[in-house]
Coordinates of C-alpha atoms and ligand atoms in Angstrom, one line a residue:
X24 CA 81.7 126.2 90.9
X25 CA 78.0 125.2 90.0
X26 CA 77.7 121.9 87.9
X27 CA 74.1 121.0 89.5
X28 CA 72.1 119.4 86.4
X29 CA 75.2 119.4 84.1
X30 CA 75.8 116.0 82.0
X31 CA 79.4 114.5 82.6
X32 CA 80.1 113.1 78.9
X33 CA 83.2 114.3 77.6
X34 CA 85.8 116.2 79.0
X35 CA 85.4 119.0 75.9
X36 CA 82.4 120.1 77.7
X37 CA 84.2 121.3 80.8
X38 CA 86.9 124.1 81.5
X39 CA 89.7 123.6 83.1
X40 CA 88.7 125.4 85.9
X41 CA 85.5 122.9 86.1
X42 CA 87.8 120.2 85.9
X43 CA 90.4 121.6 88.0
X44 CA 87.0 122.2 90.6
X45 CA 86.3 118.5 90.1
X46 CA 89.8 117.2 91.1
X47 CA 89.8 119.5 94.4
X48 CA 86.7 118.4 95.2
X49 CA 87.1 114.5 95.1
X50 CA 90.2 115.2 97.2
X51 CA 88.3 116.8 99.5
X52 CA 85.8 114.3 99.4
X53 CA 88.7 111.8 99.8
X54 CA 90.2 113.4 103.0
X55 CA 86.6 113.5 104.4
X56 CA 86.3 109.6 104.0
X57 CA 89.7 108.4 105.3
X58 CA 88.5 111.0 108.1
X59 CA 85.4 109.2 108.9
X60 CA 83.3 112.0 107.8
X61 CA 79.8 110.9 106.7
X62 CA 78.0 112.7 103.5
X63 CA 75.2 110.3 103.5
X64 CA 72.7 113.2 103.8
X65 CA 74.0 115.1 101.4
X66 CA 71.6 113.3 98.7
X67 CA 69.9 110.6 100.7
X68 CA 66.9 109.8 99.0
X69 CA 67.9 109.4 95.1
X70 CA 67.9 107.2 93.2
X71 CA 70.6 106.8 89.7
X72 CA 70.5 103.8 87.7
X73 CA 73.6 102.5 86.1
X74 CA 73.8 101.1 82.8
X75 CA 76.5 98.6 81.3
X76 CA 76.4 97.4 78.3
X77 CA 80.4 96.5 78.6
X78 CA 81.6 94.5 81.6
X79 CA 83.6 96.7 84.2
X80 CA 85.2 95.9 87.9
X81 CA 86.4 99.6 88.7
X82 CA 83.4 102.0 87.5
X83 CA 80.6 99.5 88.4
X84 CA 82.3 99.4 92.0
X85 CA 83.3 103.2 92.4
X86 CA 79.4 104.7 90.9
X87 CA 77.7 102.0 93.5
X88 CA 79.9 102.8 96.5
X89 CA 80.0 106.3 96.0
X90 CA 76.2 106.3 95.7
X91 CA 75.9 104.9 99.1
X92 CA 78.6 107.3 100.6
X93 CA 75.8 110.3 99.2
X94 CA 72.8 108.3 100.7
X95 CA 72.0 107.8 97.1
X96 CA 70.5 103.9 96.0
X97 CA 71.6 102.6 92.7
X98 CA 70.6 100.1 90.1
X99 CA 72.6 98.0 87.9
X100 CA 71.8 97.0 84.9
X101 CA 74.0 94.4 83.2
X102 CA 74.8 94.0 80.0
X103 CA 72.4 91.5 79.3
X104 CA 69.1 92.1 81.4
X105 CA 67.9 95.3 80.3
X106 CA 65.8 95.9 76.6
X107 CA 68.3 98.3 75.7
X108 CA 68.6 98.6 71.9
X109 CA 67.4 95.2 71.5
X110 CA 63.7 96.0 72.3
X111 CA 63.8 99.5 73.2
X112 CA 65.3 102.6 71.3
X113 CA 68.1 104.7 73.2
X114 CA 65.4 107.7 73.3
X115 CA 62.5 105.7 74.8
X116 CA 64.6 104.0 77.8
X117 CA 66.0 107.8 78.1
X118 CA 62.5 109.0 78.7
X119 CA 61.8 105.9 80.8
X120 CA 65.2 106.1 83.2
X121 CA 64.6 109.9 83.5
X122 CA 61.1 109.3 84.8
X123 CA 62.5 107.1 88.0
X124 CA 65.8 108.4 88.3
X125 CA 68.0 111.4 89.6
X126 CA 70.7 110.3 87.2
X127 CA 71.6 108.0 84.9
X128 CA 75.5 106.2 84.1
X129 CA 76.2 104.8 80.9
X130 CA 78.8 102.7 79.8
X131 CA 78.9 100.9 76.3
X132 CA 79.9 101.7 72.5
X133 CA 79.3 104.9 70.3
X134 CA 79.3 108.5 72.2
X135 CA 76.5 109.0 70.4
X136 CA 74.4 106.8 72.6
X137 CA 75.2 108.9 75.9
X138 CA 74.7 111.6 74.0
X139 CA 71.3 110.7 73.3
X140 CA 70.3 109.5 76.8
X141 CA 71.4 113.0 78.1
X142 CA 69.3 114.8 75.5
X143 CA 66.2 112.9 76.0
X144 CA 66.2 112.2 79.6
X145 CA 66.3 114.7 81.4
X146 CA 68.6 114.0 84.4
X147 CA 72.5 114.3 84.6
X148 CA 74.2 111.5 82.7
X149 CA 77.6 110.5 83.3
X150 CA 79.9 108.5 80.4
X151 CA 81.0 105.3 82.4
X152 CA 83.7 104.4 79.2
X153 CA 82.6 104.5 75.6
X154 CA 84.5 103.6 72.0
X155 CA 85.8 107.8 72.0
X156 CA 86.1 108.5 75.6
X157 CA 86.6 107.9 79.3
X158 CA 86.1 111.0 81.3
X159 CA 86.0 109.7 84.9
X160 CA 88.9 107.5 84.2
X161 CA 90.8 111.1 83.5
X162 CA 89.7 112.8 86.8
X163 CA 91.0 110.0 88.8
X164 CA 94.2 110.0 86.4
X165 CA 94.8 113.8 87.4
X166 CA 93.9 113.4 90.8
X167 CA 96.7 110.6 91.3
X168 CA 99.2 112.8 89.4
X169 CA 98.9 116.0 91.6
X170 CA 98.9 113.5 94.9
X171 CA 102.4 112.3 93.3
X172 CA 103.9 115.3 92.0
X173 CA 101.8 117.8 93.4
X174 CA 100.7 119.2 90.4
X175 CA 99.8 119.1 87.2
X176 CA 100.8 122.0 84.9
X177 CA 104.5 120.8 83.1
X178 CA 104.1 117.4 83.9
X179 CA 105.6 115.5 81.0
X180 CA 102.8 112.7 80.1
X181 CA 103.8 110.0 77.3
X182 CA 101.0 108.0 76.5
X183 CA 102.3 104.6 74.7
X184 CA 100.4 102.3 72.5
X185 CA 96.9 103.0 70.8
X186 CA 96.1 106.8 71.4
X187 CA 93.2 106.9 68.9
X188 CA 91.1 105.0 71.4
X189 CA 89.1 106.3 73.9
X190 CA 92.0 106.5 76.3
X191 CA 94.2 108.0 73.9
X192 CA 91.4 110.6 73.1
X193 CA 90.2 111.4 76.5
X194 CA 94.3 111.9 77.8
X195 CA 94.9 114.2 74.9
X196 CA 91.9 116.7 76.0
X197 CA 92.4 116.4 79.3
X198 CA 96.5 116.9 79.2
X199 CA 95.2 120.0 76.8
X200 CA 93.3 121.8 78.9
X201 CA 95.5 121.2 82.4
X202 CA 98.2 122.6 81.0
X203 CA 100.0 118.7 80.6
X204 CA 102.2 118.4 78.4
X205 CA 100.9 115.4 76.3
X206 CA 102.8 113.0 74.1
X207 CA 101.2 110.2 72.2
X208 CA 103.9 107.7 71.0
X209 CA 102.5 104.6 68.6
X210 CA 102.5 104.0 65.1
X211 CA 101.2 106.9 62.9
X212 CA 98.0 105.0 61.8
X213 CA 97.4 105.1 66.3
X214 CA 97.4 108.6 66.4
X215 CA 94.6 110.2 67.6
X216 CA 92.1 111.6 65.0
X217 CA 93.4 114.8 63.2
X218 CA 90.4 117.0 64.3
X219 CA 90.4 116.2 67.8
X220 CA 94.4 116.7 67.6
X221 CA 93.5 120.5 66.3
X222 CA 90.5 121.1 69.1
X223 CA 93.4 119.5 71.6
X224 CA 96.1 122.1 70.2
X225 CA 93.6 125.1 70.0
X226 CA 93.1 123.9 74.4
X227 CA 96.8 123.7 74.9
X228 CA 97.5 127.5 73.1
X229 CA 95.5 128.9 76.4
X230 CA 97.1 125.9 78.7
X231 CA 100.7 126.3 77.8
X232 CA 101.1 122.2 77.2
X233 CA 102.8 121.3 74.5
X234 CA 101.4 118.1 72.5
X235 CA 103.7 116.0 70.6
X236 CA 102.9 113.1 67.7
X237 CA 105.6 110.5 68.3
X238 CA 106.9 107.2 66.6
X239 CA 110.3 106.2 67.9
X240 CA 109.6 104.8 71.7
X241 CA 112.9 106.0 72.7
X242 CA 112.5 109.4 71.4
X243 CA 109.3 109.7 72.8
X244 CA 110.0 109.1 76.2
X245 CA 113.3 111.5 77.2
X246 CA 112.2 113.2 80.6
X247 CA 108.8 111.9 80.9
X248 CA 107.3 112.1 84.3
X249 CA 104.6 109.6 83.9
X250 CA 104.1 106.8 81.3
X251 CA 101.2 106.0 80.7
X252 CA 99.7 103.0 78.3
X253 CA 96.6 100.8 78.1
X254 CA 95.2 97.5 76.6
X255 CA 95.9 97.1 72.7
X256 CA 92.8 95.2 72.4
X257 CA 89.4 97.2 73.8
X258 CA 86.4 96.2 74.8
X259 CA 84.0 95.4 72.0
X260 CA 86.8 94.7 69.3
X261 CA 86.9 91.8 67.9
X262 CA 89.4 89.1 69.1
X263 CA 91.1 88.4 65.5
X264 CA 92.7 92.1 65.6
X265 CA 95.4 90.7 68.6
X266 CA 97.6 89.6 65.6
X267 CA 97.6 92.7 64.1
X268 CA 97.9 94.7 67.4
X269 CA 100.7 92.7 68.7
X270 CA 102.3 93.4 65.4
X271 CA 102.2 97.2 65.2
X272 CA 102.2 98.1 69.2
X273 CA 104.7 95.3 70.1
X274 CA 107.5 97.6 70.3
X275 CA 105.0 100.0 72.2
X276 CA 105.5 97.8 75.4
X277 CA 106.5 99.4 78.8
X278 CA 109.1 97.6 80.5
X279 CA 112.4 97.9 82.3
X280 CA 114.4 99.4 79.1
X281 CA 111.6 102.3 78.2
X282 CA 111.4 103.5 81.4
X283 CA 115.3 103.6 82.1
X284 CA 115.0 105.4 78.4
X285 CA 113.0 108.6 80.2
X286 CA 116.5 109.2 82.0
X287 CA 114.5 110.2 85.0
X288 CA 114.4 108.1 88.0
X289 CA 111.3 109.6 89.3
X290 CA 109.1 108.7 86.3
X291 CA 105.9 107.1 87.4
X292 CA 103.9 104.0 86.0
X293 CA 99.9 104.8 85.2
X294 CA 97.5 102.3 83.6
X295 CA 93.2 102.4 83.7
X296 CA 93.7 98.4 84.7
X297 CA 92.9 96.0 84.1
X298 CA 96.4 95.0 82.4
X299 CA 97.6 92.2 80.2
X300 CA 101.1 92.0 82.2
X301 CA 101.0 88.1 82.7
X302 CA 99.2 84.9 82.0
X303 CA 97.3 84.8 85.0
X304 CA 93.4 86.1 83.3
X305 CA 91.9 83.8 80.9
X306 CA 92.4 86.5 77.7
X307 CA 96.3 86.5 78.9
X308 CA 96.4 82.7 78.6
X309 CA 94.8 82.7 75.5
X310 CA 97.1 85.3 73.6
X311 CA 99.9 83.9 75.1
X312 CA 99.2 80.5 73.6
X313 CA 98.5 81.9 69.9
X314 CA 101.0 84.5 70.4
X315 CA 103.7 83.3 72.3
X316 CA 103.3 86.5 74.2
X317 CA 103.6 86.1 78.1
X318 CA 103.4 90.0 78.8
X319 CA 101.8 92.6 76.5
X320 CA 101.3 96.6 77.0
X321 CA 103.7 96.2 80.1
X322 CA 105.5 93.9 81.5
X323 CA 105.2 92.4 85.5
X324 CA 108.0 94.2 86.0
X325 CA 106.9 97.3 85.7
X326 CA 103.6 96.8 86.9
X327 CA 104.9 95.3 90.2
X328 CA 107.7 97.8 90.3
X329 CA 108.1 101.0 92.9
X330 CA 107.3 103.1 89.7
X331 CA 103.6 101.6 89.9
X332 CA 101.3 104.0 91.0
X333 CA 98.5 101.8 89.2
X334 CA 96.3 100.9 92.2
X335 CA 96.3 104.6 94.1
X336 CA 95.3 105.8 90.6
X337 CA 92.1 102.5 90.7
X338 CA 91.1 103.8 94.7
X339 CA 90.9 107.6 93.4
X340 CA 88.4 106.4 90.3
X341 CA 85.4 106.2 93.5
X342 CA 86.7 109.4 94.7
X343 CA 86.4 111.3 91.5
X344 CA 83.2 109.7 90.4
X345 CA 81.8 110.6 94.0
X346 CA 82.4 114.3 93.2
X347 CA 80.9 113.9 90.1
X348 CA 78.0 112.7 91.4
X349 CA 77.8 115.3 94.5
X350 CA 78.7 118.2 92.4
X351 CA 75.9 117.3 88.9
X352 CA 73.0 115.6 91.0
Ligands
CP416 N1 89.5 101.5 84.2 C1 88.2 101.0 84.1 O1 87.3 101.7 83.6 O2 88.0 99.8 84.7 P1 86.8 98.9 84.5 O3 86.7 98.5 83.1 O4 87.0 97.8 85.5 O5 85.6 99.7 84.9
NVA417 N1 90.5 101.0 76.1 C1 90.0 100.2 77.1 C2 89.8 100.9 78.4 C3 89.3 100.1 79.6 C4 89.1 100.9 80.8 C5 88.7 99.6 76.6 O1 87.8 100.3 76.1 O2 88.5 98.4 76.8

């Protein structure tokens, strides 16, 4: 597999044998770490620069320690600091990044904006997370899923809550083309967009997954291997939609009852993080005294239960990205 130079935007843009390639290598690249193996020469000497425009604790951390694993330096660039779109255009900072750096990481609102960086820049980008998808976030998904079950062909995925997201959207593909079969279980009006459903299907005809449009929790969830949900509220949406989130996803929640409902005590727990499952973050506290609402996409139960497989599935995000990283620059 040869992805030197290749972008890493959307999962569309890869096979599944390039995607499969990816996950093998990241747990290859895994092994070698918890073996003491160093790969700091591998690209010591380059530079990447990573851009945020949206806060992060995960992809921040796993692009700037995987960097230094590769011998490569990296700069941050905050959400704030940087003339971004305020006084610079996407295409001018792309020429300007691509003049001083190997690659560049991007993290912030329309795909459209990564999109452009990768065509004017010319150096690999990566998507870090925008409004339509989360690539990485998917790799270390499927990584954690073949360490648990040890693969990832028929495994029954039920995504709950607000699959027309970029969670939602980037699960659907991926599921597609791994040959995972994919359920998306919220309200019809969460359901992913109807043309990215049909490129999904047309992926799952050569996959053998099935994908299935669900409204009844219950229903939805009968032999499910993994459940999977995510924040109803994302990053860059504006805090009076809570009300009407809590309204339509409420009955979305995973806890205790939904995943006794999969009928299968082997059914794992997956979430990107970070998760409204208490009071204990200031956004938590704050929709639980409007709301009333101690607990929302899942409950501490779940979260804290045996089920969990949340924080394998956080350590394999550096893992992943490092392959990314080692197999594009
Ligand atoms: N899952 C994820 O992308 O986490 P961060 O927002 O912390 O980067
Ligand atoms: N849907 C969430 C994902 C966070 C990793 C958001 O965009 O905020």
């Amino acid at each position: 597999m040869n992805l030197k130079g290749r972008n890493f935007l959307k999962l569309i843009d890869f096979t599944s044998e390039e995607i499969g390639g990816l996950i093998d290598y990241a747990a290859e690249l895994k092994r070698d770490k918890k073996n003491g193996v160093d790969h700091t020469d591998m690209h010591r000497g380059k530079n990447i620069v990573l851009i945020f425009e949206k806060t992060s604790t995960r992809t921040r951390c796993a692009f700037e320690v995987a960097a230094h694993d590769l011998g490569i330096s990296a700069t941050y660039l905050d959400p704030s600091c940087s003339q971004i779109g305020k006084k610079e255009s996407i295409a001018d900072t792309a020429r300007v990044l691509g003049r001083m750096f190997d690659g560049i990481e991007y993290r912030g609102f329309g795909q459209e904006i990564v999109e452009e960086i990768a065509k004017y820049s010319g150096v690999p980008v990566w998507n870090g997370l925008t409004n339509e998808f989360h690539p990485t976030q998917i790799l270390a998904d499927f990584l954690t899923i073949r360490e648990h079950f040890g693969r990832l062909k028929g495994i029954n995925f039920v995504y709950m809550g607000d699959a027309r997201y970029n969670m939602g959207n980037s699960l659907m593909i991926g599921c597609a083309k791994m040959g995972v079969n994919f359920t998306a279980c919220a309200p019809s009006a969460y359901f992913p967009d109807k043309k990215l459903i049909d490129l999904s299907l047309s992926y799952a005809k050569e996959s053998g997954a099935s994908l299935h449009f669900i409204e009844d929790p219950t229903e939805a969830v009968k032999g499910a291997d993994v459940i999977y949900t995510d924040v109803w509220v994302s990053m860059g949406e504006p805090a009076e939609v809570w009300q009407e989130r809590i309204e339509a996803l409420g009955k979305y929640q995973v806890n205790d009852r939904l995943m006794a409902a999969t009928g299968n005590p082997d059914c794992v727990f997956m979430h990107c993080l970070p998760a409204f499952h208490d009071t204990k973050t200031e956004t938590g506290a704050k929709v639980c005294e409007k709301f009333g609402r101690t607990e929302m996409e899942v409950t501490d139960s779940v979260f804290e239960s045996k089920a969990s497989i949340v924080f394998d599935e956080a350590e394999n995000r550096m893992h992943t990205i490092k392959a990314v990283i080692a197999a594009t620059l």
